Short mmCIF file of C-alpha atoms in Angstrom, two decimals:
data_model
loop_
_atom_site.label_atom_id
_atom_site.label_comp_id
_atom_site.label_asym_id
_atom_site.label_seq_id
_atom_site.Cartn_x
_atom_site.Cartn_y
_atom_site.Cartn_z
CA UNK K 1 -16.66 -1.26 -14.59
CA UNK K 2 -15.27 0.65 -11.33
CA UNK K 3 -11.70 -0.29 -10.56
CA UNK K 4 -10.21 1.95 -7.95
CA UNK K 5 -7.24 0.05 -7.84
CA UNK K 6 -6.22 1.38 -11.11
CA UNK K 7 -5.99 5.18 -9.40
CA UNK K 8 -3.92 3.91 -6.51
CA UNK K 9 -1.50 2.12 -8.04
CA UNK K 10 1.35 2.86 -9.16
CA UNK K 11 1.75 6.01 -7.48
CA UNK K 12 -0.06 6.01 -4.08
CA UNK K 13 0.86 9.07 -1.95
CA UNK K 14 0.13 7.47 1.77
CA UNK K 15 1.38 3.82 0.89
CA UNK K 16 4.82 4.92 2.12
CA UNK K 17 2.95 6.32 5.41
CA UNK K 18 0.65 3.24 6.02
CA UNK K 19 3.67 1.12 5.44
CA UNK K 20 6.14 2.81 8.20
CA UNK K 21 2.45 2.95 10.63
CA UNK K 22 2.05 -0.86 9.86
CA UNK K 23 5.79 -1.55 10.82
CA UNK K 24 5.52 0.35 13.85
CA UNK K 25 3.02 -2.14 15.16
CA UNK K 26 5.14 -4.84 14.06
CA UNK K 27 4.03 -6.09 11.39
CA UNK K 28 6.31 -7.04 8.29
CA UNK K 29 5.09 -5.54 5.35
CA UNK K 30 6.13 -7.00 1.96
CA UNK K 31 6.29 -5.45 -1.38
CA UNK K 32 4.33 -6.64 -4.58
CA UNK K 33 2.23 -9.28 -2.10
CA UNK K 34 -0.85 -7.19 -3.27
CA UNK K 35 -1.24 -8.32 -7.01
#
């Protein structure tokens, strides 16, 4: 069974960028919404 999600997480090297890009558009992002 794939699960890709199992390589990103914990340790994703751009989900500190896409977070600061996302909050630059204005949009709130919130930690641990994406279990």
């Amino acid at each position: 069974m794939f699960q890709p999600w199992k390589d990103d997480y914990p340790r994703c090297p751009h989900r500190g960028q896409m977070k600061s890009q996302l909050e630059k558009k204005g949009i709130k992002v919130v930690e641990g919404t994406h279990h």
